XYZ file of C-alpha atoms in Angstrom:
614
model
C 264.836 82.958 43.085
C 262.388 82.079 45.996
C 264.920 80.461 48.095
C 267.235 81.483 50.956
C 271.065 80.548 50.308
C 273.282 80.718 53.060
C 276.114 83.876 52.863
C 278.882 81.256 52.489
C 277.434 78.967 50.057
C 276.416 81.922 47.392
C 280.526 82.743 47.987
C 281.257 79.230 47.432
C 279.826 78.871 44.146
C 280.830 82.344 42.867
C 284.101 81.824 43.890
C 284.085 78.509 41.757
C 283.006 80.011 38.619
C 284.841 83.290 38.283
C 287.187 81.889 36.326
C 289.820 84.352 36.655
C 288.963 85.467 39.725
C 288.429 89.134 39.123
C 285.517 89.286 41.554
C 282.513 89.751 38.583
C 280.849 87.185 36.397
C 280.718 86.950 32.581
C 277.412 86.201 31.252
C 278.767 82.433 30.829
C 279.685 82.077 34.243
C 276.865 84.041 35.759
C 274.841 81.104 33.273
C 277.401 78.697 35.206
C 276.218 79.787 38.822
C 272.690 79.197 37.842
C 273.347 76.295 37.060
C 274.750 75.059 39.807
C 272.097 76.605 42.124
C 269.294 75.174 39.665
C 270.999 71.400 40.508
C 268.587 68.704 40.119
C 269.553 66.185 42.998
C 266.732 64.155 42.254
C 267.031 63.514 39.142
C 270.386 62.877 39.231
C 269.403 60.234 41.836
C 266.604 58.897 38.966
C 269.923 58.943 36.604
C 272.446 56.960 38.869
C 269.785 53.887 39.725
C 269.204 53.386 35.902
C 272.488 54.560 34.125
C 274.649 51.543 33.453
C 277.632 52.762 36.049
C 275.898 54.206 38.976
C 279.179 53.699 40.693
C 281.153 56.206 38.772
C 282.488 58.696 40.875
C 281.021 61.859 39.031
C 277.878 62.326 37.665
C 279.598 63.541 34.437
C 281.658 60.242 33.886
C 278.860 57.891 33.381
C 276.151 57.561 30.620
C 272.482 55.434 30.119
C 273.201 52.966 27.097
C 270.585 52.887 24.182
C 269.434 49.748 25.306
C 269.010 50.259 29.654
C 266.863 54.079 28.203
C 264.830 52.075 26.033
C 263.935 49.743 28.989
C 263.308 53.129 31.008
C 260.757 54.423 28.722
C 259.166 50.331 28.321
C 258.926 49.779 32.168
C 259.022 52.972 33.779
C 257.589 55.284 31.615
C 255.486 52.960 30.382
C 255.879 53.874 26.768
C 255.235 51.374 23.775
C 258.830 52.522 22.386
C 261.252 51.144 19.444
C 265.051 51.449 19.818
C 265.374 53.575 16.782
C 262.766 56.106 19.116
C 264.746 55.720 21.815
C 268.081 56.660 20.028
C 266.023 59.936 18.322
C 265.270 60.904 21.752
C 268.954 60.468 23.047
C 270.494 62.969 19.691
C 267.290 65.071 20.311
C 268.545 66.314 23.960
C 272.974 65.141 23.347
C 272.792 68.520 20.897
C 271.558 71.394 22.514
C 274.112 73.401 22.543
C 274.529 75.047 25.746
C 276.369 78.495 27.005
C 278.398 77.542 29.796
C 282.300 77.903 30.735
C 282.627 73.943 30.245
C 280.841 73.693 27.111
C 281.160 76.564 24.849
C 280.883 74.452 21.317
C 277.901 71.758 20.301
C 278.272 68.993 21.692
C 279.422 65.472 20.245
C 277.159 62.511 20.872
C 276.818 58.807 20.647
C 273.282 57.639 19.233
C 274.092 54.797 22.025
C 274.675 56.835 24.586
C 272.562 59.338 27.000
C 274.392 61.386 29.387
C 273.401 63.126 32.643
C 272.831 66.502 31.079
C 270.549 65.025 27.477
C 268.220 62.927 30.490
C 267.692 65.486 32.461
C 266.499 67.444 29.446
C 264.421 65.088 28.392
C 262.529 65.068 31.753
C 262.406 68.334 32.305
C 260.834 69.017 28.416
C 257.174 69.198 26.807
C 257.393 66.273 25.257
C 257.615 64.268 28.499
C 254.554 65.789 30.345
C 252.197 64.479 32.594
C 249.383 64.942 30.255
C 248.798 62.037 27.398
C 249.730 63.873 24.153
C 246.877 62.048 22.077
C 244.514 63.991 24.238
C 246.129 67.356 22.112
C 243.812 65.957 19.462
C 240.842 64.684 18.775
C 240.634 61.459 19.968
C 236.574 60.525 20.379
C 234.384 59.748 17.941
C 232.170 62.191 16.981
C 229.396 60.877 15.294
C 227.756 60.116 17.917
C 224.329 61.793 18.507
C 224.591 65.241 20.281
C 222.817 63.662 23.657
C 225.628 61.311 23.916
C 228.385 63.919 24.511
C 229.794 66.002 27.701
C 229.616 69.526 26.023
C 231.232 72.426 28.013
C 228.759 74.953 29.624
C 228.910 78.690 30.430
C 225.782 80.039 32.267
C 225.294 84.160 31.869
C 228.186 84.006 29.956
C 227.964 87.881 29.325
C 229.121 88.498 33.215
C 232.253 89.497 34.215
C 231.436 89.498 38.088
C 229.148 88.767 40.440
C 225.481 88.179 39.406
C 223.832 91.426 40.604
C 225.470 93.916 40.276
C 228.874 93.308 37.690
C 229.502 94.785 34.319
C 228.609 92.730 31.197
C 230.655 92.605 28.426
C 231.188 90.976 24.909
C 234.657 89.996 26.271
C 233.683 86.868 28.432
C 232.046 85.336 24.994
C 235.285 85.773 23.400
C 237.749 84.170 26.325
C 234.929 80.981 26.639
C 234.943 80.473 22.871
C 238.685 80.531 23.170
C 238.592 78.399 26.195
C 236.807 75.432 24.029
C 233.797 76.561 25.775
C 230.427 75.408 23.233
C 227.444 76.101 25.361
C 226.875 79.805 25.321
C 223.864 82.193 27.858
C 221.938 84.982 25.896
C 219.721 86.389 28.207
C 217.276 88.676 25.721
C 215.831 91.733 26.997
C 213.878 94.483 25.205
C 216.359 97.574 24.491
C 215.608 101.451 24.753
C 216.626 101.725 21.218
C 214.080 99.145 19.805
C 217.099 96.552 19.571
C 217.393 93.836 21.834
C 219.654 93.562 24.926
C 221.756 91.130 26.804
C 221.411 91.889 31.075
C 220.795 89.827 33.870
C 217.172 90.751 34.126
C 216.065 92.530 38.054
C 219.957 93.098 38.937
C 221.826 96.363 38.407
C 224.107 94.908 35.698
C 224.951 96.239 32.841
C 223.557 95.813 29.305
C 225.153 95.482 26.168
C 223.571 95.090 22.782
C 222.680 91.510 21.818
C 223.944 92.343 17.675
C 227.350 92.867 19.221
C 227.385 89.566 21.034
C 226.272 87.174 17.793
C 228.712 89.611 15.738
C 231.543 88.498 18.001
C 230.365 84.514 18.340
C 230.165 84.674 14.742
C 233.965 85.491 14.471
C 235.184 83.757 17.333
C 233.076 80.651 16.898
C 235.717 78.454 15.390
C 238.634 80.041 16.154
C 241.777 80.662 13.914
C 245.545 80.030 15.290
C 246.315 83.889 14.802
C 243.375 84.101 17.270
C 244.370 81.631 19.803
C 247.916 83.255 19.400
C 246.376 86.460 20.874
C 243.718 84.926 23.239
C 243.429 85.297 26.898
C 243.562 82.156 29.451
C 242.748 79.300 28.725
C 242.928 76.206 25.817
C 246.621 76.917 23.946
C 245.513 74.450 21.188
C 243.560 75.014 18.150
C 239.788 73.406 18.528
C 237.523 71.775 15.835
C 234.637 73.279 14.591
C 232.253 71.397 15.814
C 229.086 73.113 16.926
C 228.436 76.549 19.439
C 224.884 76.249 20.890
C 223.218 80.096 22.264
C 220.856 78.705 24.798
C 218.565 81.853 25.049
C 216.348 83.292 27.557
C 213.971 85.453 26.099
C 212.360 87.956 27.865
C 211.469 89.759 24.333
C 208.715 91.536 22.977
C 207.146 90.188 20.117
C 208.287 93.286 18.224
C 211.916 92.631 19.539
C 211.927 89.259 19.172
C 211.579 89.656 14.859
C 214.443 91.853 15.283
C 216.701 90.048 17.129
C 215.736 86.845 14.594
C 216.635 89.412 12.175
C 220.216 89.364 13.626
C 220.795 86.463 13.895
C 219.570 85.501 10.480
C 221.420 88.349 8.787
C 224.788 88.463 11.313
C 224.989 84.545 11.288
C 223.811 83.645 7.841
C 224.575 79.574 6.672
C 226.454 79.219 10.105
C 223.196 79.055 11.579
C 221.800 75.584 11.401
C 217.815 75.906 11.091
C 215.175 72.935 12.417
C 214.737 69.903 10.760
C 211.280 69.828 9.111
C 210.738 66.071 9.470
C 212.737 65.736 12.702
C 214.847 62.316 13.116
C 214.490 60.317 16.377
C 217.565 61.065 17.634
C 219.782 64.387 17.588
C 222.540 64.619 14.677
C 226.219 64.371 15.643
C 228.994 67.371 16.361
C 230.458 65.737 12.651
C 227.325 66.405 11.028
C 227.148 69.902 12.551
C 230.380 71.421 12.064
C 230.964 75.375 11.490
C 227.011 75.509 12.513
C 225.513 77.887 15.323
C 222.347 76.176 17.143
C 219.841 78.067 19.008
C 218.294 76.905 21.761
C 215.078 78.410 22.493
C 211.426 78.611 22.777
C 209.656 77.354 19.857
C 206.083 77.044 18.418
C 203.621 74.618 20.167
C 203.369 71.745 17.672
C 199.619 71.396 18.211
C 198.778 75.261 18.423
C 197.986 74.768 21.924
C 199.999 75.691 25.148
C 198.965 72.429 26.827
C 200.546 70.092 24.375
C 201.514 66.966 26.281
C 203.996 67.398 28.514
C 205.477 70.236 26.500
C 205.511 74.245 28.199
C 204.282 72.732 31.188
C 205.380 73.581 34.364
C 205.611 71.499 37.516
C 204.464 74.087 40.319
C 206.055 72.511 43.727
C 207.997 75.283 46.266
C 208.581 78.693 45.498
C 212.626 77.847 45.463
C 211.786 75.774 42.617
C 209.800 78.903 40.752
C 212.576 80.980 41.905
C 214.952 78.910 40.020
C 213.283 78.593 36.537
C 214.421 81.289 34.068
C 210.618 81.725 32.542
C 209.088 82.160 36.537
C 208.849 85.716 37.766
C 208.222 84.559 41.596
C 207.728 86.746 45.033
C 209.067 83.976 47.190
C 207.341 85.657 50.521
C 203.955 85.080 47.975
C 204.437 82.749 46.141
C 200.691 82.609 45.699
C 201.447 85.537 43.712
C 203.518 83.846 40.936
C 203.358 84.316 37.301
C 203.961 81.850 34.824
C 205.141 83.595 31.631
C 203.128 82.391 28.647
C 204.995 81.302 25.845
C 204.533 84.193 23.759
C 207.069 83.596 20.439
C 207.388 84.960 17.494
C 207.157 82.602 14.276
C 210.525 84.274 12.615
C 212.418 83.756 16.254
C 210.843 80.236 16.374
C 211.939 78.568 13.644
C 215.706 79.850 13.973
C 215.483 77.431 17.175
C 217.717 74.057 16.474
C 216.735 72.728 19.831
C 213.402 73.838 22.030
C 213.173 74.686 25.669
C 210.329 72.892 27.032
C 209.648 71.811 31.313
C 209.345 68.463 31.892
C 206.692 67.396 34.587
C 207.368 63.834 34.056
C 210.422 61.486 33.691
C 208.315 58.714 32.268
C 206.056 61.110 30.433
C 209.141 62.868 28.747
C 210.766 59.431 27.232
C 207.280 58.631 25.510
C 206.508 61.982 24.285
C 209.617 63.994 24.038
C 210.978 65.336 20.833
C 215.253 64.325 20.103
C 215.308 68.301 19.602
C 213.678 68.895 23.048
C 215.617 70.046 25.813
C 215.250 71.044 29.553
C 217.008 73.347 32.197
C 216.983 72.761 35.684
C 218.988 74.579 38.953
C 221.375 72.678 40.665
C 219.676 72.594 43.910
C 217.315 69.674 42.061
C 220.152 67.215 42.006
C 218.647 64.852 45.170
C 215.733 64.764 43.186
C 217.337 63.654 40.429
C 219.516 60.739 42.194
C 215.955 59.446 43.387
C 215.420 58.185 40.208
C 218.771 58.257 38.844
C 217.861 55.768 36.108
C 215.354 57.353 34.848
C 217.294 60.539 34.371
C 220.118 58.846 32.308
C 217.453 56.956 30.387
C 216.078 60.311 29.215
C 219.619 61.937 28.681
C 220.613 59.677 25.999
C 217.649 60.973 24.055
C 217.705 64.051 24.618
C 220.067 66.953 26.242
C 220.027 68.303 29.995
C 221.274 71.941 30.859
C 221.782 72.369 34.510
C 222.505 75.512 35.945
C 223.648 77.486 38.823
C 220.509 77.678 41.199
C 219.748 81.336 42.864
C 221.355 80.778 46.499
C 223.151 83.668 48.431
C 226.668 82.363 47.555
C 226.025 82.100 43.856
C 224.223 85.024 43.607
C 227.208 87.428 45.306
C 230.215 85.417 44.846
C 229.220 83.843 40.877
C 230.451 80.687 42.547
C 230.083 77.352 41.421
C 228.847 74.228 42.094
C 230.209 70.408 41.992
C 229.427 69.158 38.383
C 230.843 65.606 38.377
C 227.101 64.551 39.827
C 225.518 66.220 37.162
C 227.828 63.867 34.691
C 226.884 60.920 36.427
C 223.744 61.545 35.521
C 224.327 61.539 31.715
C 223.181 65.285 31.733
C 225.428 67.252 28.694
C 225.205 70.981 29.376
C 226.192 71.466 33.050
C 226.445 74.992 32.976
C 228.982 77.402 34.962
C 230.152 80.682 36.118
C 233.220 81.384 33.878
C 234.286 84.568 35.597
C 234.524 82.727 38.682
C 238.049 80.884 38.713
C 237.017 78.409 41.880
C 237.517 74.810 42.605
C 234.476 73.778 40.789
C 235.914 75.579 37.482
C 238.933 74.199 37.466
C 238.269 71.051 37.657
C 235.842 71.167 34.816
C 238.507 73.106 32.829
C 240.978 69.823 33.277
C 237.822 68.082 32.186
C 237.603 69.627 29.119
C 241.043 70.890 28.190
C 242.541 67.859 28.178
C 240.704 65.385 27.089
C 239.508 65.265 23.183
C 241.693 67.789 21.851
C 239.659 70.536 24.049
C 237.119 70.269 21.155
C 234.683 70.949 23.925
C 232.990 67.439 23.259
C 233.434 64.408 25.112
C 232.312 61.141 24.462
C 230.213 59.258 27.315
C 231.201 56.195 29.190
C 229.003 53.451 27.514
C 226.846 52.966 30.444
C 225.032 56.259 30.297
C 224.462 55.679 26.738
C 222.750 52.958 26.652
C 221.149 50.356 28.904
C 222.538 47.451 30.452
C 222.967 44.590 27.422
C 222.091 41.752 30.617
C 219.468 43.312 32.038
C 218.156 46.339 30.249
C 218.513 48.554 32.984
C 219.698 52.295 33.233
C 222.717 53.135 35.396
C 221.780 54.324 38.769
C 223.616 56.516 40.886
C 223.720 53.939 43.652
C 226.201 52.338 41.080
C 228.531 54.455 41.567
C 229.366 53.057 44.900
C 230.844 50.113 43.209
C 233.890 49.512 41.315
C 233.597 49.342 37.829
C 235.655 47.420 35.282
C 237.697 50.236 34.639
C 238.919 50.885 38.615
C 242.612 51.868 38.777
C 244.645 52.311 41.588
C 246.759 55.383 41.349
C 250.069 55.536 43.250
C 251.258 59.609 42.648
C 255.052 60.408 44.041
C 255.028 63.726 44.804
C 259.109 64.584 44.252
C 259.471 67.847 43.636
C 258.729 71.750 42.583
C 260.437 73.774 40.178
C 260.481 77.955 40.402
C 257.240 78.589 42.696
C 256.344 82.170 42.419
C 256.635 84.971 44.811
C 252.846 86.407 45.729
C 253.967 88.211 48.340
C 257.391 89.079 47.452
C 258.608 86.901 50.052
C 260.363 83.315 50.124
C 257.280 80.912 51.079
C 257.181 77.649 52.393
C 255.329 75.352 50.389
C 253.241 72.435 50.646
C 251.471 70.173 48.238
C 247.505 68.956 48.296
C 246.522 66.441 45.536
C 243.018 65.635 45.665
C 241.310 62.981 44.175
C 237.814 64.523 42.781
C 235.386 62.282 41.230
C 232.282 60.035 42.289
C 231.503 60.273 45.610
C 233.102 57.226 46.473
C 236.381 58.982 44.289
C 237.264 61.215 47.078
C 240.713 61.532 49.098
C 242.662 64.346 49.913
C 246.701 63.732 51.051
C 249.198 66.468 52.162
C 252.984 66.404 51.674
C 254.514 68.005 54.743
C 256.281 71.475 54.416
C 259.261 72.831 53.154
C 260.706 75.967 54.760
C 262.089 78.677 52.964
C 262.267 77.242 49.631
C 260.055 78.003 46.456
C 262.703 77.695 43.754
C 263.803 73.941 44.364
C 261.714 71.995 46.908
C 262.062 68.534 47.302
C 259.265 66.169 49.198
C 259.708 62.908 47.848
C 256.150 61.440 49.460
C 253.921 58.870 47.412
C 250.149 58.886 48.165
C 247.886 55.777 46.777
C 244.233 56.462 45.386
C 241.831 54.060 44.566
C 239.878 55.090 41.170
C 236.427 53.047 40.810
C 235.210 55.631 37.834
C 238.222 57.249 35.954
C 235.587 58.316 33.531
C 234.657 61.201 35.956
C 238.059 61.598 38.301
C 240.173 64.590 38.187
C 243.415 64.892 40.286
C 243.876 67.979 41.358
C 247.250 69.982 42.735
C 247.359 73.019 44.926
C 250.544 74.292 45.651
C 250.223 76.108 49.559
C 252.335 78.559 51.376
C 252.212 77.278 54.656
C 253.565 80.392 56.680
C 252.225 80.544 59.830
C 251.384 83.614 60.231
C 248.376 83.398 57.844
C 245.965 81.012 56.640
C 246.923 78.079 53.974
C 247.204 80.320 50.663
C 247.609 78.651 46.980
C 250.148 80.084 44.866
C 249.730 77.595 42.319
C 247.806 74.458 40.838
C 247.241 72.274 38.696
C 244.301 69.476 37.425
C 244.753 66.318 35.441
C 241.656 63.701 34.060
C 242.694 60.969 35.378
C 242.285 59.376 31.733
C 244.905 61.982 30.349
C 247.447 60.859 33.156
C 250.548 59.567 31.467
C 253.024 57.276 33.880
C 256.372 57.429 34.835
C 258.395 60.268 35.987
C 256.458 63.439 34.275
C 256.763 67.587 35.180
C 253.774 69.176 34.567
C 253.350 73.345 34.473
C 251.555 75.203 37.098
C 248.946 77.570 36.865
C 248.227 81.074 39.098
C 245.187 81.968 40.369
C 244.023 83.511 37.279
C 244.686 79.691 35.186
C 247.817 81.311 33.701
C 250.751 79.327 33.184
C 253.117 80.259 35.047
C 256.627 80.502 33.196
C 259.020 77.646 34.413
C 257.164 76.485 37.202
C 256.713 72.951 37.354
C 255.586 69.974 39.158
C 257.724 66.611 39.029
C 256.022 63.407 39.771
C 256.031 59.665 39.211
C 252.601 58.579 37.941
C 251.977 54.153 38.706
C 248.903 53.090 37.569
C 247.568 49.408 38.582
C 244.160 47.909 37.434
């Protein structure tokens, strides 16, 4: 059970339900003395300050009217709730029946009438969860253009390790789709066979063929419930079909590349959405391109020459920047050496392409001249260039989309870590790309992102201020804004009160701790620390409040580690948990807690009060 009982007090409470003293339990009274050791003091507490006679003398002898639980969900819960709700919820948790040597029959209930036993249900179920329930669907509108939308990013989704020298497999496209995930890595190679390969190109990974990959995004593209019945970790809730885009890096003969267009014409077929012929100014929305497949690629140069404007150029500054740029084979000891690849492309691969890859050299150049279907890639490493002219970067991300991705450092490389993305949304940029196999900080904060906001569609909406200019003056956002509150600032009181069956890593009985972290701008940052409880991971009890003030809620995350704090090792997390600040629902709330591998972990639970104040 994760805790350590006292000799005397297990006798105690055995004594007190063997019922006929014969020195074993029954299944109902063995039920009976988990009961009593699973005792919720504090809510029983929350119970006696609201119920209308908290002087009773047992907990069992009083009850919450109708009218004082409807006031409880009004002003603490801060639900918009009727009394005919409130008196569905009371006969929704007054007739469980329950095994138990005191209550072997279904219970009897008054509609008016909530005792100990139906409240602490209701607190302790689904239903009353930290996370806003109109978040399980779609809640954004999505007919937006695609430039005006957070989509979630995998970069070499094919990995299953590190980025050198791991095993590739079809696998990791399955668990992203599954995961909501719409921004799928293809990186092309030529194959021994004459058919085209997917490897991380000058490692030692593996390859696997690229018609096996589209095969399996082509079934697991929109997903069915009988597949998200049987998926891995990840999204539990059935996503729309709103549109998977294969950003591809092709490294393909020309004789390849018309086979691999081949396969993806033939594998595909009408889920593939082909290029616009007389291409709109701005990008269509996820409504208008549901159940379609978009490839994002090199195309044809629209004047027949490689020097077209500011398209296929490339911006040749340090060799860390070559290094970083998927189409730049670079020696960075000589970089005098380096090779820009020319942008040899096959017509039939070409015009599969939805959305081109081009380089931008120029921020101003790019909003005059760039094409709605255009986008770019850059490595993360780039973003203090980027904040340097912050406006200028949102100003071209509501035209057209961004793809940042992980840049080549030694951590990255040999760990497939990740990097902070909230900057990167700040920006306005849409595909911020990440290392799936890599369950870090960074990841699971941009699951939370994703997961529960919009119905995990994989799509969210951007805050109106990186979508269009300032109505007063005209402006762009700049990042220097986001040292200032906005008209949306909250501040965020969060009570931690309790856990609820922490697991066991090492077999032993830990001694936990709580972190919540505020993550967010870089203003949005505060870390707080509950103090620790010894020898007790089935029932801990803290009871510590911790005040955060929000100035963008559009980008925060809270985030909740659960730490063993034995001393006799470092600060380990056995569990956690990460909530959008926007999905946060207030009042007293449990919320489930994840392992390190993002499962949920059966029964254990978080239970918090949630104030919210503008």
């Amino acid at each position: 059970l994760n805790v350590a009982l006292s000799r005397s007090h297990m006798i105690r409470d055995f004594m007190l339900v063997d019922a006929n003293g014969n020195g074993t339990l029954e299944f109902d009274e063995f039920y009976e003395l988990l009961d009593r050791i699973r005792a919720r003091k504090e809510i029983e507490e929350i119970f006696h300050h609201y119920c209308d006679d908290p002087n009773a003398d047992s907990i069992n002898e009083t009850f919450m009217s109708s009218k004082s639980f409807l006031q409880f969900l009004r002003e603490v819960q801060k639900e918009n709730a009727t009394m005919l709700q409130a008196r569905e919820v009371i006969e929704q948790y007054s007739t469980i029946p329950v095994r138990s040597i005191t209550a072997r029959s279904k219970p009897t209930f008054d509609p008016d009438k909530m005792s100990f036993r139906a409240f602490s249900r209701y607190l302790r179920d689904n239903p009353n969860s930290l996370i806003n329930p109109k978040h399980d669907t779609v809640s954004d509108d999505m007919t937006h253009p695609l430039s005006e939308y957070f989509i979630a990013s995998s970069h070499n989704t094919y990995l299953t390790g590190d980025q050198l020298i791991s095993d590739s497999s079809v696998e990791m496209y399955i668990k992203c789709l599954l995961a909501g995930v719409k921004t799928l890595e293809l990186d092309l190679w030529d194959g021994p066979d004459g058919s085209p390969v997917i490897r991380h190109g000058g490692t030692a990974t593996s390859a696997i063929p690229a018609q096996e990959v589209v095969k399996v995004i082509r079934d697991y593209a929109f997903p069915t419930t009988e597949q998200f019945e049987n998926c891995f970790s990840g999204s539990r809730k059935r996503s729309e079909r709103f549109p998977v885009i294969l950003s591809l890096e092709n490294h393909l003969s020309i004789e390849q590349q018309r086979v691999m267009a081949n396969q993806f014409s033939t594998i595909l077929g009408d889920m593939l959405a082909l290029p616009i012929s007389d291409e709109p100014m701005r990008l269509l929305s996820p409504a208008d391109l549901r159940g379609k497949v978009l490839l994002k690629g090199k195309r044809m140069p629209p004047s027949g020459s490689l020097k077209d404007a500011h398209r296929f150029s490339v911006d040749l500054t340090t060799a860390d920047d070559l290094f970083e740029d998927p189409d730049v084979d670079v020696d960075p000891k000589e970089p005098e050496k380096t090779l820009v690849h020319s942008t040899k492309v096959c017509k039939e691969l070409a015009d599969l392409c939805f959305l081109g890859a081009v380089k931008i050299k120029s921020w101003d150049i790019s909003w005059v001249a760039a094409r709605a279907s255009e986008t770019s890639s850059f490595g993360n490493l780039k973003l203090h260039k980027f904040t340097q002219q912050a406006d200028k970067v949102v100003r071209h991300n509501t035209k057209t989309l961004t793809r940042i991705y992980p840049s080549a450092t030694r951590d990255s490389l040999l760990k497939s870590s990740n990097y902070d993305p909230i900057p990167f949304w700040c920006l306005g940029c849409q595909l911020v790309s990440l290392n799936y196999q890599t369950l870090d900080r960074n990841l699971r904060i941009t699951n939370a992102f994703f997961q529960h906001r919009n119905g995990n569609c994989g799509y969210i909406l951007k805050p109106p201020m990186l979508r269009q200019p300032d109505p007063t003056t005209g402006t762009y956002f700049k990042y220097d804004d986001l040292m200032e509150q906005s008209p949306s600032a909250v501040v965020i009181q969060v009570q931690v009160i309790s856990a609820q069956q922490l697991p066991k890593p090492n077999d032993e009985v830990i001694d936990p701790m709580v972190c919540v972290e505020l993550v967010g701008t870089p203003q949005d940052r505060k870390v707080c620390s509950t103090r620790t409880v010894f020898n007790n991971g089935f029932n801990p009890i803290w009871n510590e409040t911790f005040e955060f003030v929000v100035s963008y809620p559009e980008f925060a995350v809270l985030y909740f580690e659960v730490k063993d704090d034995d001393i006799t090792m470092e600060l380990a997390t056995v569990a956690y948990t990460a909530v959008p600040v926007l999905s946060l629902m207030q009042g007293y709330r449990h919320v489930s807690l994840l392992d390190n591998n993002g499962e949920v972990i059966k029964g254990s639970t978080l239970f918090l009060r949630i104030s919210m104040v503008p």
